[in-house]
GROMACS .gro file of C-alpha atoms in nm:
model
  338
    1UNK     CA    1  -1.010   2.861  -1.089
    2UNK     CA    2  -0.948   3.066  -0.766
    3UNK     CA    3  -1.246   3.331  -0.851
    4UNK     CA    4  -1.501   3.035  -0.940
    5UNK     CA    5  -1.422   2.844  -0.646
    6UNK     CA    6  -1.485   3.186  -0.416
    7UNK     CA    7  -1.815   3.222  -0.584
    8UNK     CA    8  -1.909   2.870  -0.520
    9UNK     CA    9  -1.830   2.918  -0.175
   10UNK     CA   10  -2.009   3.237  -0.139
   11UNK     CA   11  -2.325   3.089  -0.286
   12UNK     CA   12  -2.307   2.769  -0.083
   13UNK     CA   13  -2.568   2.787   0.209
   14UNK     CA   14  -2.406   2.706   0.537
   15UNK     CA   15  -2.539   2.628   0.877
   16UNK     CA   16  -2.406   2.612   1.210
   17UNK     CA   17  -2.541   2.321   1.451
   18UNK     CA   18  -2.517   2.417   1.807
   19UNK     CA   19  -2.810   2.272   1.937
   20UNK     CA   20  -3.002   1.956   1.911
   21UNK     CA   21  -3.320   2.143   1.757
   22UNK     CA   22  -3.054   2.258   1.497
   23UNK     CA   23  -3.054   1.892   1.322
   24UNK     CA   24  -3.411   1.921   1.224
   25UNK     CA   25  -3.313   2.260   1.024
   26UNK     CA   26  -3.017   2.124   0.901
   27UNK     CA   27  -3.186   1.824   0.750
   28UNK     CA   28  -3.473   2.066   0.617
   29UNK     CA   29  -3.202   2.296   0.447
   30UNK     CA   30  -3.006   1.995   0.329
   31UNK     CA   31  -3.327   1.848   0.140
   32UNK     CA   32  -3.386   2.183  -0.021
   33UNK     CA   33  -3.050   2.197  -0.181
   34UNK     CA   34  -3.031   1.807  -0.309
   35UNK     CA   35  -3.370   1.913  -0.488
   36UNK     CA   36  -3.254   2.201  -0.617
   37UNK     CA   37  -2.904   2.086  -0.707
   38UNK     CA   38  -2.723   2.350  -0.465
   39UNK     CA   39  -2.384   2.261  -0.269
   40UNK     CA   40  -2.473   2.269   0.116
   41UNK     CA   41  -2.223   2.253   0.392
   42UNK     CA   42  -2.281   2.152   0.773
   43UNK     CA   43  -2.063   2.272   1.042
   44UNK     CA   44  -2.085   2.078   1.372
   45UNK     CA   45  -1.898   2.223   1.705
   46UNK     CA   46  -1.929   2.119   2.044
   47UNK     CA   47  -1.808   2.323   2.369
   48UNK     CA   48  -1.574   2.166   2.620
   49UNK     CA   49  -1.602   2.264   2.992
   50UNK     CA   50  -1.293   2.426   3.145
   51UNK     CA   51  -1.290   2.163   3.418
   52UNK     CA   52  -1.213   1.784   3.359
   53UNK     CA   53  -1.510   1.574   3.527
   54UNK     CA   54  -1.773   1.335   3.429
   55UNK     CA   55  -1.605   0.984   3.423
   56UNK     CA   56  -1.371   0.797   3.634
   57UNK     CA   57  -1.084   0.819   3.387
   58UNK     CA   58  -1.080   1.215   3.513
   59UNK     CA   59  -1.162   1.350   3.149
   60UNK     CA   60  -1.485   1.455   2.986
   61UNK     CA   61  -1.687   1.181   2.851
   62UNK     CA   62  -1.977   1.309   2.584
   63UNK     CA   63  -2.190   1.002   2.655
   64UNK     CA   64  -2.204   1.070   3.039
   65UNK     CA   65  -2.524   1.233   3.199
   66UNK     CA   66  -2.291   1.400   3.443
   67UNK     CA   67  -2.133   1.577   3.163
   68UNK     CA   68  -2.103   1.964   3.276
   69UNK     CA   69  -2.082   2.101   2.912
   70UNK     CA   70  -2.378   2.149   2.674
   71UNK     CA   71  -2.391   1.877   2.454
   72UNK     CA   72  -2.398   2.066   2.086
   73UNK     CA   73  -2.296   1.790   1.876
   74UNK     CA   74  -2.415   1.483   2.046
   75UNK     CA   75  -2.614   1.352   1.733
   76UNK     CA   76  -2.254   1.283   1.581
   77UNK     CA   77  -2.045   1.202   1.847
   78UNK     CA   78  -2.281   0.955   2.040
   79UNK     CA   79  -2.305   0.757   1.727
   80UNK     CA   80  -1.954   0.765   1.656
   81UNK     CA   81  -1.887   0.658   2.029
   82UNK     CA   82  -2.105   0.373   2.018
   83UNK     CA   83  -1.947   0.218   1.707
   84UNK     CA   84  -1.636   0.194   1.885
   85UNK     CA   85  -1.563  -0.001   2.200
   86UNK     CA   86  -1.346   0.314   2.330
   87UNK     CA   87  -1.595   0.424   2.572
   88UNK     CA   88  -1.634   0.077   2.719
   89UNK     CA   89  -1.256   0.035   2.788
   90UNK     CA   90  -1.238   0.406   2.922
   91UNK     CA   91  -1.064   0.581   2.661
   92UNK     CA   92  -1.144   0.957   2.708
   93UNK     CA   93  -1.290   1.143   2.385
   94UNK     CA   94  -1.297   1.530   2.402
   95UNK     CA   95  -1.440   1.752   2.120
   96UNK     CA   96  -1.468   2.101   2.011
   97UNK     CA   97  -1.053   2.142   2.096
   98UNK     CA   98  -0.860   2.449   2.033
   99UNK     CA   99  -0.536   2.558   1.980
  100UNK     CA  100  -0.228   2.351   2.076
  101UNK     CA  101  -0.398   2.197   2.362
  102UNK     CA  102  -0.204   1.967   2.599
  103UNK     CA  103  -0.360   1.689   2.823
  104UNK     CA  104  -0.364   1.680   3.192
  105UNK     CA  105  -0.082   1.537   3.366
  106UNK     CA  106  -0.198   1.204   3.519
  107UNK     CA  107  -0.024   1.045   3.817
  108UNK     CA  108   0.352   1.134   3.715
  109UNK     CA  109   0.487   1.328   3.994
  110UNK     CA  110   0.719   1.186   4.239
  111UNK     CA  111   0.760   1.305   4.624
  112UNK     CA  112   1.149   1.312   4.731
  113UNK     CA  113   1.289   1.304   5.091
  114UNK     CA  114   1.473   1.623   5.184
  115UNK     CA  115   1.644   1.767   5.497
  116UNK     CA  116   1.533   2.036   5.708
  117UNK     CA  117   1.539   2.376   5.578
  118UNK     CA  118   1.624   2.236   5.224
  119UNK     CA  119   1.446   2.373   4.906
  120UNK     CA  120   1.267   2.114   4.698
  121UNK     CA  121   1.382   2.044   4.358
  122UNK     CA  122   1.170   2.063   4.050
  123UNK     CA  123   1.016   1.747   3.924
  124UNK     CA  124   1.060   1.730   3.549
  125UNK     CA  125   0.800   1.586   3.302
  126UNK     CA  126   0.825   1.503   2.936
  127UNK     CA  127   0.556   1.789   2.830
  128UNK     CA  128   0.643   1.665   2.457
  129UNK     CA  129   0.430   1.363   2.503
  130UNK     CA  130   0.151   1.553   2.626
  131UNK     CA  131   0.087   1.771   2.325
  132UNK     CA  132  -0.176   1.672   2.104
  133UNK     CA  133  -0.102   1.672   1.740
  134UNK     CA  134  -0.385   1.634   1.526
  135UNK     CA  135  -0.420   1.544   1.164
  136UNK     CA  136  -0.700   1.527   0.897
  137UNK     CA  137  -0.931   1.258   0.927
  138UNK     CA  138  -1.205   1.246   0.620
  139UNK     CA  139  -1.475   1.034   0.503
  140UNK     CA  140  -1.650   1.035   0.168
  141UNK     CA  141  -1.985   0.877   0.111
  142UNK     CA  142  -2.143   0.866  -0.232
  143UNK     CA  143  -2.523   0.829  -0.244
  144UNK     CA  144  -2.747   0.809  -0.575
  145UNK     CA  145  -3.043   1.049  -0.607
  146UNK     CA  146  -3.289   0.747  -0.654
  147UNK     CA  147  -3.160   0.612  -0.298
  148UNK     CA  148  -3.242   0.968  -0.132
  149UNK     CA  149  -3.579   1.015  -0.308
  150UNK     CA  150  -3.678   0.681  -0.184
  151UNK     CA  151  -3.631   0.750   0.167
  152UNK     CA  152  -3.689   1.077   0.387
  153UNK     CA  153  -3.461   0.943   0.656
  154UNK     CA  154  -3.158   0.862   0.477
  155UNK     CA  155  -3.006   1.204   0.438
  156UNK     CA  156  -2.998   1.235   0.823
  157UNK     CA  157  -2.841   0.900   0.851
  158UNK     CA  158  -2.568   0.929   0.623
  159UNK     CA  159  -2.461   1.256   0.836
  160UNK     CA  160  -2.563   1.107   1.165
  161UNK     CA  161  -2.475   0.732   1.154
  162UNK     CA  162  -2.308   0.621   0.842
  163UNK     CA  163  -2.066   0.849   0.852
  164UNK     CA  164  -1.949   0.842   1.218
  165UNK     CA  165  -1.899   0.441   1.175
  166UNK     CA  166  -1.639   0.518   0.905
  167UNK     CA  167  -1.453   0.738   1.126
  168UNK     CA  168  -1.507   0.523   1.447
  169UNK     CA  169  -1.362   0.233   1.214
  170UNK     CA  170  -1.041   0.455   1.182
  171UNK     CA  171  -1.057   0.554   1.541
  172UNK     CA  172  -1.045   0.163   1.636
  173UNK     CA  173  -0.798   0.090   1.403
  174UNK     CA  174  -0.551   0.331   1.508
  175UNK     CA  175  -0.605   0.282   1.907
  176UNK     CA  176  -0.561  -0.120   1.832
  177UNK     CA  177  -0.288  -0.153   1.555
  178UNK     CA  178   0.049  -0.271   1.636
  179UNK     CA  179   0.201  -0.088   1.363
  180UNK     CA  180   0.153   0.295   1.272
  181UNK     CA  181  -0.144   0.334   1.011
  182UNK     CA  182  -0.065   0.433   0.645
  183UNK     CA  183  -0.023   0.810   0.584
  184UNK     CA  184  -0.036   0.884   0.979
  185UNK     CA  185   0.234   1.098   1.117
  186UNK     CA  186   0.118   1.171   1.460
  187UNK     CA  187  -0.175   0.945   1.500
  188UNK     CA  188   0.007   0.660   1.666
  189UNK     CA  189  -0.183   0.425   1.926
  190UNK     CA  190  -0.074   0.289   2.265
  191UNK     CA  191   0.076  -0.019   2.088
  192UNK     CA  192   0.295   0.078   1.841
  193UNK     CA  193   0.567   0.184   2.073
  194UNK     CA  194   0.480  -0.102   2.348
  195UNK     CA  195   0.821  -0.100   2.601
  196UNK     CA  196   1.009  -0.414   2.552
  197UNK     CA  197   0.943  -0.519   2.869
  198UNK     CA  198   0.586  -0.534   2.838
  199UNK     CA  199   0.598  -0.737   2.510
  200UNK     CA  200   0.527  -1.117   2.621
  201UNK     CA  201   0.497  -1.414   2.403
  202UNK     CA  202   0.329  -1.749   2.417
  203UNK     CA  203   0.363  -2.067   2.229
  204UNK     CA  204   0.105  -2.294   2.277
  205UNK     CA  205  -0.235  -2.272   2.093
  206UNK     CA  206  -0.408  -2.077   2.339
  207UNK     CA  207  -0.234  -1.822   2.607
  208UNK     CA  208  -0.210  -1.984   2.941
  209UNK     CA  209  -0.366  -1.779   3.231
  210UNK     CA  210   0.004  -1.706   3.383
  211UNK     CA  211   0.096  -1.546   3.037
  212UNK     CA  212  -0.221  -1.333   3.078
  213UNK     CA  213  -0.139  -1.219   3.423
  214UNK     CA  214   0.212  -1.162   3.333
  215UNK     CA  215   0.061  -0.863   3.160
  216UNK     CA  216  -0.095  -0.732   3.427
  217UNK     CA  217   0.226  -0.747   3.668
  218UNK     CA  218   0.408  -0.540   3.369
  219UNK     CA  219   0.157  -0.296   3.364
  220UNK     CA  220   0.071  -0.258   3.744
  221UNK     CA  221   0.437  -0.297   3.846
  222UNK     CA  222   0.519   0.052   3.680
  223UNK     CA  223   0.287   0.212   3.951
  224UNK     CA  224  -0.008   0.248   3.685
  225UNK     CA  225  -0.320   0.296   3.906
  226UNK     CA  226  -0.528  -0.013   3.879
  227UNK     CA  227  -0.866   0.162   3.794
  228UNK     CA  228  -0.993   0.092   3.430
  229UNK     CA  229  -0.748  -0.207   3.329
  230UNK     CA  230  -0.892  -0.474   3.059
  231UNK     CA  231  -0.821  -0.721   2.825
  232UNK     CA  232  -0.853  -0.655   2.457
  233UNK     CA  233  -0.886  -0.942   2.182
  234UNK     CA  234  -1.081  -1.108   1.915
  235UNK     CA  235  -1.375  -1.296   1.926
  236UNK     CA  236  -1.192  -1.600   1.839
  237UNK     CA  237  -0.930  -1.569   2.098
  238UNK     CA  238  -1.192  -1.501   2.361
  239UNK     CA  239  -1.377  -1.787   2.240
  240UNK     CA  240  -1.060  -1.999   2.280
  241UNK     CA  241  -0.995  -1.902   2.620
  242UNK     CA  242  -1.364  -1.962   2.720
  243UNK     CA  243  -1.316  -2.318   2.662
  244UNK     CA  244  -0.944  -2.337   2.807
  245UNK     CA  245  -0.954  -2.427   3.207
  246UNK     CA  246  -0.760  -2.174   3.440
  247UNK     CA  247  -0.507  -2.487   3.514
  248UNK     CA  248  -0.499  -2.857   3.451
  249UNK     CA  249  -0.790  -3.024   3.653
  250UNK     CA  250  -0.983  -2.684   3.675
  251UNK     CA  251  -1.368  -2.646   3.644
  252UNK     CA  252  -1.340  -2.284   3.550
  253UNK     CA  253  -1.210  -2.136   3.209
  254UNK     CA  254  -0.979  -1.860   3.186
  255UNK     CA  255  -1.227  -1.605   3.076
  256UNK     CA  256  -1.518  -1.684   3.312
  257UNK     CA  257  -1.910  -1.636   3.272
  258UNK     CA  258  -1.918  -1.289   3.381
  259UNK     CA  259  -1.636  -1.243   3.055
  260UNK     CA  260  -1.351  -1.158   3.272
  261UNK     CA  261  -1.016  -1.272   3.361
  262UNK     CA  262  -0.918  -1.297   3.743
  263UNK     CA  263  -1.154  -0.973   3.755
  264UNK     CA  264  -1.024  -0.793   3.464
  265UNK     CA  265  -1.276  -0.722   3.201
  266UNK     CA  266  -1.247  -0.855   2.824
  267UNK     CA  267  -1.328  -0.662   2.570
  268UNK     CA  268  -1.313  -0.768   2.183
  269UNK     CA  269  -1.246  -0.596   1.871
  270UNK     CA  270  -1.189  -0.701   1.487
  271UNK     CA  271  -0.896  -0.472   1.473
  272UNK     CA  272  -0.671  -0.652   1.698
  273UNK     CA  273  -0.450  -0.928   1.545
  274UNK     CA  274  -0.551  -1.269   1.534
  275UNK     CA  275  -0.403  -1.436   1.816
  276UNK     CA  276  -0.269  -1.110   2.000
  277UNK     CA  277  -0.407  -0.996   2.366
  278UNK     CA  278  -0.340  -0.628   2.457
  279UNK     CA  279  -0.373  -0.503   2.790
  280UNK     CA  280  -0.395  -0.183   2.934
  281UNK     CA  281  -0.534   0.110   3.119
  282UNK     CA  282  -0.681   0.328   2.817
  283UNK     CA  283  -0.717   0.649   2.996
  284UNK     CA  284  -0.345   0.698   2.931
  285UNK     CA  285  -0.484   0.724   2.575
  286UNK     CA  286  -0.702   1.010   2.547
  287UNK     CA  287  -0.827   1.098   2.220
  288UNK     CA  288  -0.967   1.463   2.060
  289UNK     CA  289  -1.132   1.596   1.800
  290UNK     CA  290  -1.031   1.965   1.735
  291UNK     CA  291  -1.240   2.251   1.623
  292UNK     CA  292  -1.533   2.204   1.394
  293UNK     CA  293  -1.655   1.909   1.226
  294UNK     CA  294  -1.748   2.000   0.861
  295UNK     CA  295  -1.966   1.790   0.638
  296UNK     CA  296  -2.027   1.896   0.292
  297UNK     CA  297  -2.313   1.795   0.049
  298UNK     CA  298  -2.156   1.815  -0.289
  299UNK     CA  299  -2.406   1.771  -0.605
  300UNK     CA  300  -2.147   1.861  -0.865
  301UNK     CA  301  -1.850   1.613  -0.857
  302UNK     CA  302  -2.056   1.305  -0.902
  303UNK     CA  303  -2.328   1.434  -1.146
  304UNK     CA  304  -2.279   1.203  -1.442
  305UNK     CA  305  -2.342   0.899  -1.192
  306UNK     CA  306  -2.638   1.090  -1.069
  307UNK     CA  307  -2.494   1.080  -0.717
  308UNK     CA  308  -2.421   1.334  -0.439
  309UNK     CA  309  -2.119   1.324  -0.254
  310UNK     CA  310  -2.117   1.331   0.141
  311UNK     CA  311  -1.763   1.435   0.260
  312UNK     CA  312  -1.680   1.481   0.639
  313UNK     CA  313  -1.385   1.657   0.756
  314UNK     CA  314  -1.208   1.665   1.079
  315UNK     CA  315  -0.872   1.722   1.309
  316UNK     CA  316  -0.824   1.412   1.495
  317UNK     CA  317  -0.568   1.352   1.774
  318UNK     CA  318  -0.474   1.060   2.006
  319UNK     CA  319  -0.179   1.114   2.294
  320UNK     CA  320   0.010   0.828   2.491
  321UNK     CA  321   0.035   0.981   2.809
  322UNK     CA  322   0.228   0.706   2.953
  323UNK     CA  323   0.373   0.409   2.729
  324UNK     CA  324   0.418   0.147   3.049
  325UNK     CA  325   0.042   0.160   3.082
  326UNK     CA  326   0.025  -0.088   2.826
  327UNK     CA  327   0.144  -0.416   2.720
  328UNK     CA  328   0.055  -0.723   2.462
  329UNK     CA  329   0.091  -1.071   2.423
  330UNK     CA  330   0.135  -1.231   2.087
  331UNK     CA  331   0.195  -1.597   1.969
  332UNK     CA  332   0.530  -1.659   1.858
  333UNK     CA  333   0.568  -1.763   1.485
  334UNK     CA  334   0.703  -2.074   1.388
  335UNK     CA  335   0.931  -2.134   1.103
  336UNK     CA  336   0.991  -2.450   0.914
  337UNK     CA  337   1.307  -2.569   0.787
  338UNK     CA  338   1.327  -2.681   0.424
   0.00000   0.00000   0.00000
C-alpha cells in the first residue's frame, strides 16, 4: 500500500500558485485532469513581509491596498476574509507563516521609577501566550461530474469561494464561541477564558445601556488601548437594542442609527450565542495560516457516486495576547421551582 501511495503521488500533477496569473493555468490543468480522471494537487502559498505594517492594528492585513508584501494567494484569502466579520472587527490574519512564529508583543511593558545610578530591572512577559500553536483545518467538498460538466466556472468557484466559506465558518465559530470547539486543542478563542471580572450578566429582556457600558469600562480599565473596540452580537439582539431607549423617556435607542453604542460600532454574527453580547479589542486575537494551503482534487474516492472530492488542508492558529482585552455580557438563566 505504501508503494502504491508513492506511485500515485508521483503521478499526481502539481502546480504551485505564486501569482494571480497562475490561477488561470491551475484552472486549465484541473479541467484536463478532471476530464481524464487524474488526481490533481494545488498548492497555494503567500509570503509575509518582514515588517508589520498596513493597518491600524499593527499587523499585516491581506485586504489592505498598502500591503507591502506581494499578494500570491489573494484569490483564496480575500473570499475567506470577506465571508467573516474578522476583517471588520480588526482581527489580524497573517498567511504563509513558517516555523514557531511568535506574535509581536503589544503594549505589555511597564515603566518603573528608579534612583539615580540604579540599574533597571528586566521587564518580564509571558512568552508562552505569544507563541502560535497551529492545528490542521480541513474542508472536503464533493461535486458530481454532471455539475462540473454543466458549468465552466464551478471548478474555480469550489477552490476560491466554496471552500474558503467553509473555512471562514470554522474561524468565526472559534473566534466567537464561549467554549472550546470540538476536537480543538490549541485553537481557543478570546471568549473561552474570559476573566471573571469581565463576565457580566443581566436579568431583563434586553441589556440596559449601563450593562453594555460596563463591558467597555472593564476592558479600558485594564489599560487596553481604545482603538478598535467593538460589540459583537446576533441580529436578534441588535434589533432588540435598536428598539430599546437609552433610558426611560429617551428619544434615542441604545443602538443608534449609525449602528453604534455610545460611539462604539456594533457587528453581528450568527456564531454568537443568542442573548449574549461580546466586547473587545480584537487586534489582541491575531490569527495565522501556516505554510501552504493544499487543495487536492480526487476523482477516485467517490467514483461510485460519479463525484469528485475537493479537499483543502491548512494549518491554522489563533492566539489571545491579552485576555483582559475581552469581556462578555450574558442573560441570567432562571430556574423554575417544581
